[in-house]
Amino acid sequence: MTAKMAASIVEHGEDAFRKLFKFYKRRNPPPDFSEVINFSKPCNDKVFTCELNTTPISEEDVSKAGLRPVKEWRAFGLHGYPGFIFISNPFLPGSQQYWVKQCLKTYPQKPNVCNLDMHMSSVETENIWEKSIDVIRRKGCGKREPKTLLEKLRWVTLGYHYDWNSKTYSPDYYTPFPKELHLLAHKVAAACGFPGFNAEAGILNYYRSDSFGQTAVFLLGGTKREDRPTAMFMTSGDIMVMSGPSRLLYHAVPCIVPAPAGNVLPSCLGQRLETEAQDDDIIQSVSEEDWDVCSWYLQTSRVNVTLRQVLASGQTFPSSQASNLSTDNCEKSEETQKNKKRKSESGYECDT
């Protein structure tokens, strides 16, 4: 079945989102990616160039978060998706290694919450990195070993943790939000016209695959599952901002795309920092020992970071948690996601 044939069967009818999701997820035969939007070669009629706000952010400020000057960023929108902004890898050479290391080594640490906590004790899920690296290094030498805790990670939550049962955020279910991640989100949001954005909740998704590659297919649908989604490639370092109406849309990652033969990792992940990091810099060099583990993991994986604002400016949690403050961004079953409407319309979501 070609991509055009897939398009014809999901143009109308029930659950168009899931049909296209399954089309791109299948392995045999592999899907046709000819209709997937590639923002590195934006020649699709749906794509238009976005102008970002460069005035409130100095080059020094964005460089502290490992970002290029805003004037050098390449940003795009999609016709029919108001509020959606796609930014092609705005990171400085070498800075992605730092963020990868944070996602694999630092952010899974307690007191943050992860999927392993659902069926393991807190003692067992402490120091996931340290309990995994020796086995991973042996695997790197070609030895067969059981899966490590790091390989079993599927998600980690930061800041306010979503309660899947009550579908709310709560002030009682909170761990400190990483300052460096807050700074990164603030700089990106300001460039996109949201200078007051305050990252308060985050979810890290760890996508595993049986084939090499960093690039993923991202599906952006409508407010109903019957709406046919748009497929796009999401490469290492890309950022997607979902503000306004786009926060309410179904979205999902059905697959990781196999890398071209001989390319284990994207070249941007092999770059080192061009200048020596100072002690007070946020972005620090990653040791060779740590990067060996990170790069091995990334050969068959992708890590996505989603950051959200829970409370609007001046808003507080209700005294009774029975009143649902927020039901946004609740992951749906069957591997799809839908952003549900929050009381405040001023927030936005940032996917990297």
Short mmCIF file of C-alpha atoms in Angstrom, two decimals:
data_model
loop_
_atom_site.label_atom_id
_atom_site.label_comp_id
_atom_site.label_asym_id
_atom_site.label_seq_id
_atom_site.Cartn_x
_atom_site.Cartn_y
_atom_site.Cartn_z
CA MET A 1 0.00 0.00 0.00
CA THR A 2 1.50 3.37 -0.99
CA ALA A 3 1.18 6.56 0.98
CA LYS A 4 -1.33 7.88 -1.57
CA MET A 5 -3.45 4.78 -1.12
CA ALA A 6 -3.23 5.29 2.63
CA ALA A 7 -4.37 8.87 2.18
CA SER A 8 -7.41 7.77 0.24
CA ILE A 9 -8.65 5.40 2.93
CA VAL A 10 -8.27 7.95 5.73
CA GLU A 11 -9.66 10.98 3.93
CA HIS A 12 -13.06 10.24 5.44
CA GLY A 13 -14.48 7.64 7.76
CA GLU A 14 -14.12 6.60 11.34
CA ASP A 15 -10.85 6.88 13.25
CA ALA A 16 -8.74 8.29 10.43
CA PHE A 17 -6.03 9.11 12.98
CA ARG A 18 -5.57 5.51 14.04
CA LYS A 19 -5.62 4.23 10.46
CA LEU A 20 -2.73 6.46 9.44
CA PHE A 21 -0.96 5.72 12.72
CA LYS A 22 -1.06 1.99 11.95
CA PHE A 23 0.05 2.62 8.36
CA TYR A 24 3.29 4.31 9.47
CA LYS A 25 3.84 1.92 12.37
CA ARG A 26 3.83 -1.25 10.30
CA ARG A 27 7.09 -3.04 9.53
CA ASN A 28 6.26 -5.51 6.79
CA PRO A 29 5.95 -4.15 4.22
CA PRO A 30 7.55 -0.90 5.45
CA PRO A 31 5.50 2.27 4.93
CA ASP A 32 6.00 4.69 2.07
CA PHE A 33 7.25 8.03 3.48
CA SER A 34 6.80 10.01 0.25
CA GLU A 35 3.95 12.12 1.68
CA VAL A 36 5.66 12.89 5.00
CA ILE A 37 6.58 16.58 5.28
CA ASN A 38 10.32 17.17 5.48
CA PHE A 39 11.03 20.61 6.97
CA SER A 40 14.68 20.44 5.88
CA LYS A 41 13.27 20.62 2.32
CA PRO A 42 10.00 22.52 2.84
CA CYS A 43 8.42 22.27 -0.63
CA ASN A 44 4.94 21.23 0.56
CA ASP A 45 1.95 23.50 -0.13
CA LYS A 46 0.91 23.18 3.52
CA VAL A 47 4.17 24.70 4.80
CA PHE A 48 4.85 28.41 5.23
CA THR A 49 7.70 30.35 6.87
CA CYS A 50 7.15 31.86 10.33
CA GLU A 51 8.78 35.05 11.56
CA LEU A 52 10.04 34.84 15.13
CA ASN A 53 10.49 37.61 17.66
CA THR A 54 14.21 38.37 17.93
CA THR A 55 14.03 41.64 19.89
CA PRO A 56 13.52 40.47 23.50
CA ILE A 57 16.28 37.87 23.53
CA SER A 58 20.01 38.55 23.31
CA GLU A 59 22.41 36.13 21.65
CA GLU A 60 24.13 35.70 25.00
CA ASP A 61 20.86 34.69 26.68
CA VAL A 62 19.93 32.00 24.16
CA SER A 63 23.49 30.68 24.01
CA LYS A 64 23.27 29.93 27.75
CA ALA A 65 20.57 27.40 26.91
CA GLY A 66 22.66 25.96 24.08
CA LEU A 67 20.70 27.73 21.31
CA ARG A 68 21.83 29.59 18.21
CA PRO A 69 20.89 33.28 17.80
CA VAL A 70 17.15 33.48 17.11
CA LYS A 71 17.76 35.28 13.82
CA GLU A 72 19.37 32.06 12.54
CA TRP A 73 16.45 29.79 13.43
CA ARG A 74 14.32 28.30 10.64
CA ALA A 75 10.67 28.27 11.72
CA PHE A 76 7.60 27.05 9.84
CA GLY A 77 3.84 26.82 10.23
CA LEU A 78 1.23 24.59 8.62
CA HIS A 79 -1.89 25.86 6.87
CA GLY A 80 -4.92 24.58 8.73
CA TYR A 81 -3.07 24.30 12.04
CA PRO A 82 -3.16 27.73 13.74
CA GLY A 83 -0.78 28.00 16.69
CA PHE A 84 1.57 25.26 15.48
CA ILE A 85 5.22 26.25 14.94
CA PHE A 86 8.01 23.93 13.82
CA ILE A 87 11.62 25.03 14.50
CA SER A 88 14.37 23.08 12.71
CA ASN A 89 17.18 22.21 15.15
CA PRO A 90 18.11 25.60 16.70
CA PHE A 91 20.78 24.10 18.98
CA LEU A 92 24.42 25.12 18.98
CA PRO A 93 26.95 22.45 17.93
CA GLY A 94 27.63 20.12 20.85
CA SER A 95 24.79 21.27 23.09
CA GLN A 96 22.46 18.40 22.16
CA GLN A 97 24.82 15.99 23.88
CA TYR A 98 24.22 17.81 27.16
CA TRP A 99 20.42 17.59 26.84
CA VAL A 100 20.60 13.91 25.90
CA LYS A 101 22.71 13.18 28.95
CA GLN A 102 20.25 15.06 31.18
CA CYS A 103 17.35 13.02 29.80
CA LEU A 104 19.10 9.69 30.32
CA LYS A 105 21.21 10.23 33.42
CA THR A 106 19.72 13.08 35.47
CA TYR A 107 15.98 13.43 34.89
CA PRO A 108 15.06 9.76 35.54
CA GLN A 109 16.48 10.14 39.06
CA LYS A 110 14.23 10.29 42.09
CA PRO A 111 12.15 12.13 43.19
CA ASN A 112 10.95 12.32 39.57
CA VAL A 113 8.39 9.72 38.48
CA CYS A 114 8.79 7.10 35.74
CA ASN A 115 6.87 4.16 34.27
CA LEU A 116 9.03 1.69 36.21
CA ASP A 117 7.50 2.99 39.45
CA MET A 118 4.22 1.38 38.44
CA HIS A 119 5.52 -2.14 39.13
CA MET A 120 8.80 -1.68 41.01
CA SER A 121 9.71 -0.26 44.42
CA SER A 122 11.34 3.16 44.75
CA VAL A 123 14.53 1.45 45.93
CA GLU A 124 14.67 -0.61 42.74
CA THR A 125 14.19 2.45 40.52
CA GLU A 126 16.79 4.61 42.23
CA ASN A 127 19.95 5.39 40.24
CA ILE A 128 18.67 3.94 36.96
CA TRP A 129 21.76 5.19 35.12
CA GLU A 130 24.25 3.66 37.56
CA LYS A 131 22.42 0.33 37.61
CA SER A 132 22.46 0.17 33.79
CA ILE A 133 25.77 1.47 32.50
CA ASP A 134 27.97 -1.58 33.20
CA VAL A 135 25.59 -3.87 31.33
CA ILE A 136 25.24 -1.37 28.47
CA ARG A 137 29.02 -1.16 28.10
CA ARG A 138 29.21 -4.93 27.83
CA LYS A 139 26.46 -4.81 25.21
CA GLY A 140 28.54 -2.24 23.36
CA CYS A 141 31.25 -4.86 23.12
CA GLY A 142 28.81 -7.29 21.49
CA LYS A 143 27.81 -9.35 24.54
CA ARG A 144 24.24 -10.52 24.96
CA GLU A 145 22.71 -9.23 28.20
CA PRO A 146 19.20 -8.79 29.60
CA LYS A 147 17.49 -5.42 29.20
CA THR A 148 18.62 -2.74 31.61
CA LEU A 149 16.37 -0.35 33.54
CA LEU A 150 17.43 2.41 31.15
CA GLU A 151 16.19 0.37 28.19
CA LYS A 152 12.90 -0.27 29.98
CA LEU A 153 12.21 3.43 30.47
CA ARG A 154 9.15 4.62 28.57
CA TRP A 155 8.39 7.91 30.28
CA VAL A 156 9.54 10.25 33.05
CA THR A 157 7.51 13.16 34.45
CA LEU A 158 8.87 16.38 35.95
CA GLY A 159 7.36 19.20 38.01
CA TYR A 160 3.61 18.77 38.41
CA HIS A 161 2.79 15.11 37.79
CA TYR A 162 -0.44 14.29 36.00
CA ASP A 163 -2.91 12.08 37.86
CA TRP A 164 -4.28 9.70 35.24
CA ASN A 165 -7.15 8.60 37.48
CA SER A 166 -8.58 12.03 38.35
CA LYS A 167 -7.23 13.65 35.16
CA THR A 168 -5.89 16.62 37.12
CA TYR A 169 -2.67 18.24 38.25
CA SER A 170 -2.27 18.70 42.00
CA PRO A 171 0.00 20.87 44.19
CA ASP A 172 0.53 17.77 46.33
CA TYR A 173 1.97 15.76 43.43
CA TYR A 174 4.98 17.87 42.55
CA THR A 175 8.77 17.59 42.37
CA PRO A 176 11.17 20.48 41.64
CA PHE A 177 11.24 21.38 37.95
CA PRO A 178 14.79 21.49 36.45
CA LYS A 179 16.00 25.10 36.26
CA GLU A 180 17.99 24.56 33.07
CA LEU A 181 14.98 23.06 31.29
CA HIS A 182 12.83 25.95 32.48
CA LEU A 183 15.35 28.39 30.98
CA LEU A 184 15.40 26.55 27.66
CA ALA A 185 11.59 26.59 27.43
CA HIS A 186 11.44 30.28 28.36
CA LYS A 187 13.84 31.30 25.58
CA VAL A 188 12.04 29.26 22.92
CA ALA A 189 8.63 30.52 24.06
CA ALA A 190 9.76 34.15 24.04
CA ALA A 191 11.02 33.81 20.47
CA CYS A 192 7.61 32.42 19.49
CA GLY A 193 5.72 35.30 21.08
CA PHE A 194 5.06 33.87 24.55
CA PRO A 195 7.45 35.78 26.85
CA GLY A 196 5.42 34.92 29.95
CA PHE A 197 5.52 31.17 29.46
CA ASN A 198 6.34 29.30 32.66
CA ALA A 199 7.27 25.62 32.25
CA GLU A 200 5.77 23.75 35.21
CA ALA A 201 5.28 20.19 33.98
CA GLY A 202 7.26 17.97 31.68
CA ILE A 203 7.06 14.48 30.25
CA LEU A 204 9.97 12.67 28.65
CA ASN A 205 9.00 9.90 26.22
CA TYR A 206 11.54 7.21 25.37
CA TYR A 207 10.80 5.57 22.03
CA ARG A 208 12.50 2.27 21.34
CA SER A 209 12.96 0.64 17.95
CA ASP A 210 14.52 -2.47 16.42
CA SER A 211 16.27 -0.36 13.79
CA PHE A 212 18.83 2.42 13.95
CA GLY A 213 17.76 6.04 13.69
CA GLN A 214 16.90 9.28 15.41
CA THR A 215 14.32 10.66 13.02
CA ALA A 216 10.68 9.99 13.87
CA VAL A 217 7.36 10.40 12.07
CA PHE A 218 5.06 12.77 13.95
CA LEU A 219 1.31 12.83 13.26
CA LEU A 220 -0.66 16.01 13.88
CA GLY A 221 -4.40 15.48 13.65
CA GLY A 222 -7.54 17.44 14.38
CA THR A 223 -9.84 17.76 17.36
CA LYS A 224 -11.59 14.52 16.36
CA ARG A 225 -10.17 11.12 15.53
CA GLU A 226 -12.06 11.26 12.23
CA ASP A 227 -9.87 14.19 11.07
CA ARG A 228 -7.11 13.03 8.74
CA PRO A 229 -3.70 13.83 10.33
CA THR A 230 -0.67 15.37 8.68
CA ALA A 231 2.60 13.41 8.87
CA MET A 232 5.97 15.13 9.26
CA PHE A 233 9.55 14.12 10.01
CA MET A 234 10.94 15.13 13.39
CA THR A 235 14.73 15.01 13.42
CA SER A 236 17.19 15.34 16.28
CA GLY A 237 16.99 18.79 17.87
CA ASP A 238 13.76 19.90 16.20
CA ILE A 239 11.28 21.82 18.36
CA MET A 240 7.51 21.99 17.93
CA VAL A 241 5.42 24.63 19.66
CA MET A 242 1.71 23.92 20.07
CA SER A 243 -0.13 27.05 21.19
CA GLY A 244 -3.74 28.20 21.03
CA PRO A 245 -6.01 25.86 19.01
CA SER A 246 -3.18 23.43 18.22
CA ARG A 247 -3.00 22.38 21.89
CA LEU A 248 -6.31 20.59 21.45
CA LEU A 249 -5.22 18.35 18.59
CA TYR A 250 -4.56 14.63 18.53
CA HIS A 251 -0.87 13.90 18.02
CA ALA A 252 1.40 10.85 18.21
CA VAL A 253 4.70 9.31 17.11
CA PRO A 254 3.99 6.04 15.25
CA CYS A 255 7.56 5.11 14.34
CA ILE A 256 11.28 5.82 14.29
CA VAL A 257 12.68 5.95 10.75
CA PRO A 258 15.69 3.74 9.93
CA ALA A 259 18.84 5.80 9.36
CA PRO A 260 20.66 5.55 6.01
CA ALA A 261 23.14 2.69 5.81
CA GLY A 262 26.38 3.52 7.58
CA ASN A 263 24.91 6.45 9.57
CA VAL A 264 24.48 5.22 13.12
CA LEU A 265 23.61 8.67 14.55
CA PRO A 266 22.84 12.07 13.02
CA SER A 267 25.94 14.21 12.57
CA CYS A 268 24.59 16.88 14.94
CA LEU A 269 24.80 14.40 17.81
CA GLY A 270 28.47 13.70 17.17
CA GLN A 271 29.46 17.36 17.58
CA ARG A 272 31.29 18.57 20.66
CA LEU A 273 31.07 22.03 22.22
CA GLU A 274 33.06 24.53 20.17
CA THR A 275 34.18 26.53 23.22
CA GLU A 276 35.24 25.33 26.63
CA ALA A 277 32.38 25.47 29.11
CA GLN A 278 32.74 27.70 32.16
CA ASP A 279 31.74 26.57 35.64
CA ASP A 280 28.67 28.84 35.67
CA ASP A 281 27.46 27.79 32.20
CA ILE A 282 24.32 25.69 31.99
CA ILE A 283 25.56 23.67 29.02
CA GLN A 284 28.50 21.55 30.12
CA SER A 285 30.68 19.12 28.19
CA VAL A 286 29.68 15.47 28.43
CA SER A 287 32.44 13.05 29.38
CA GLU A 288 33.46 10.46 26.81
CA GLU A 289 32.42 7.69 29.20
CA ASP A 290 28.91 9.12 29.57
CA TRP A 291 28.55 9.82 25.87
CA ASP A 292 29.54 6.25 24.98
CA VAL A 293 26.51 5.07 26.94
CA CYS A 294 24.24 7.79 25.52
CA SER A 295 25.26 7.19 21.92
CA TRP A 296 24.79 3.42 22.28
CA TYR A 297 21.28 4.00 23.62
CA LEU A 298 20.38 6.45 20.85
CA GLN A 299 21.30 4.00 18.11
CA THR A 300 17.91 2.34 18.63
CA SER A 301 15.95 5.06 20.41
CA ARG A 302 14.59 8.56 20.41
CA VAL A 303 13.85 10.81 23.40
CA ASN A 304 11.09 13.43 23.19
CA VAL A 305 10.64 16.20 25.78
CA THR A 306 7.26 17.88 26.19
CA LEU A 307 6.97 20.94 28.45
CA ARG A 308 3.72 22.53 29.60
CA GLN A 309 2.42 25.41 31.64
CA VAL A 310 -0.16 24.21 34.16
CA LEU A 311 -1.35 27.48 35.71
CA ALA A 312 -2.05 30.73 33.90
CA SER A 313 -0.49 33.91 35.24
CA GLY A 314 -2.15 34.69 38.57
CA GLN A 315 -4.02 31.38 38.65
CA THR A 316 -3.80 29.08 41.68
CA PHE A 317 -4.95 25.59 42.42
CA PRO A 318 -8.52 25.31 43.73
CA SER A 319 -8.85 24.49 47.40
CA SER A 320 -10.74 21.33 46.53
CA GLN A 321 -8.96 18.96 44.20
CA ALA A 322 -12.36 17.61 43.24
CA SER A 323 -12.71 20.51 40.81
CA ASN A 324 -10.73 19.55 37.74
CA LEU A 325 -8.19 22.29 37.18
CA SER A 326 -6.76 20.80 34.04
CA THR A 327 -7.56 17.91 31.78
CA ASP A 328 -5.10 18.83 29.06
CA ASN A 329 -2.63 16.54 27.39
CA CYS A 330 -4.03 13.29 28.74
CA GLU A 331 -2.46 10.43 26.85
CA LYS A 332 -5.09 8.37 25.09
CA SER A 333 -5.09 4.61 24.82
CA GLU A 334 -3.97 2.83 21.67
CA GLU A 335 -0.79 4.90 21.49
CA THR A 336 -2.44 8.21 20.56
CA GLN A 337 -2.50 11.50 22.40
CA LYS A 338 -5.05 14.28 22.60
CA ASN A 339 -4.64 17.66 24.24
CA LYS A 340 -7.80 18.39 26.17
CA LYS A 341 -8.94 21.89 26.92
CA ARG A 342 -7.55 23.57 29.99
CA LYS A 343 -9.27 26.43 31.80
CA SER A 344 -6.55 28.85 30.78
CA GLU A 345 -6.07 29.43 27.04
CA SER A 346 -2.80 31.31 27.53
CA GLY A 347 -0.53 28.30 27.90
CA TYR A 348 1.36 26.43 25.22
CA GLU A 349 3.20 23.18 24.77
CA CYS A 350 6.73 22.69 23.52
CA ASP A 351 7.88 19.38 22.05
CA THR A 352 11.55 18.71 21.31
#
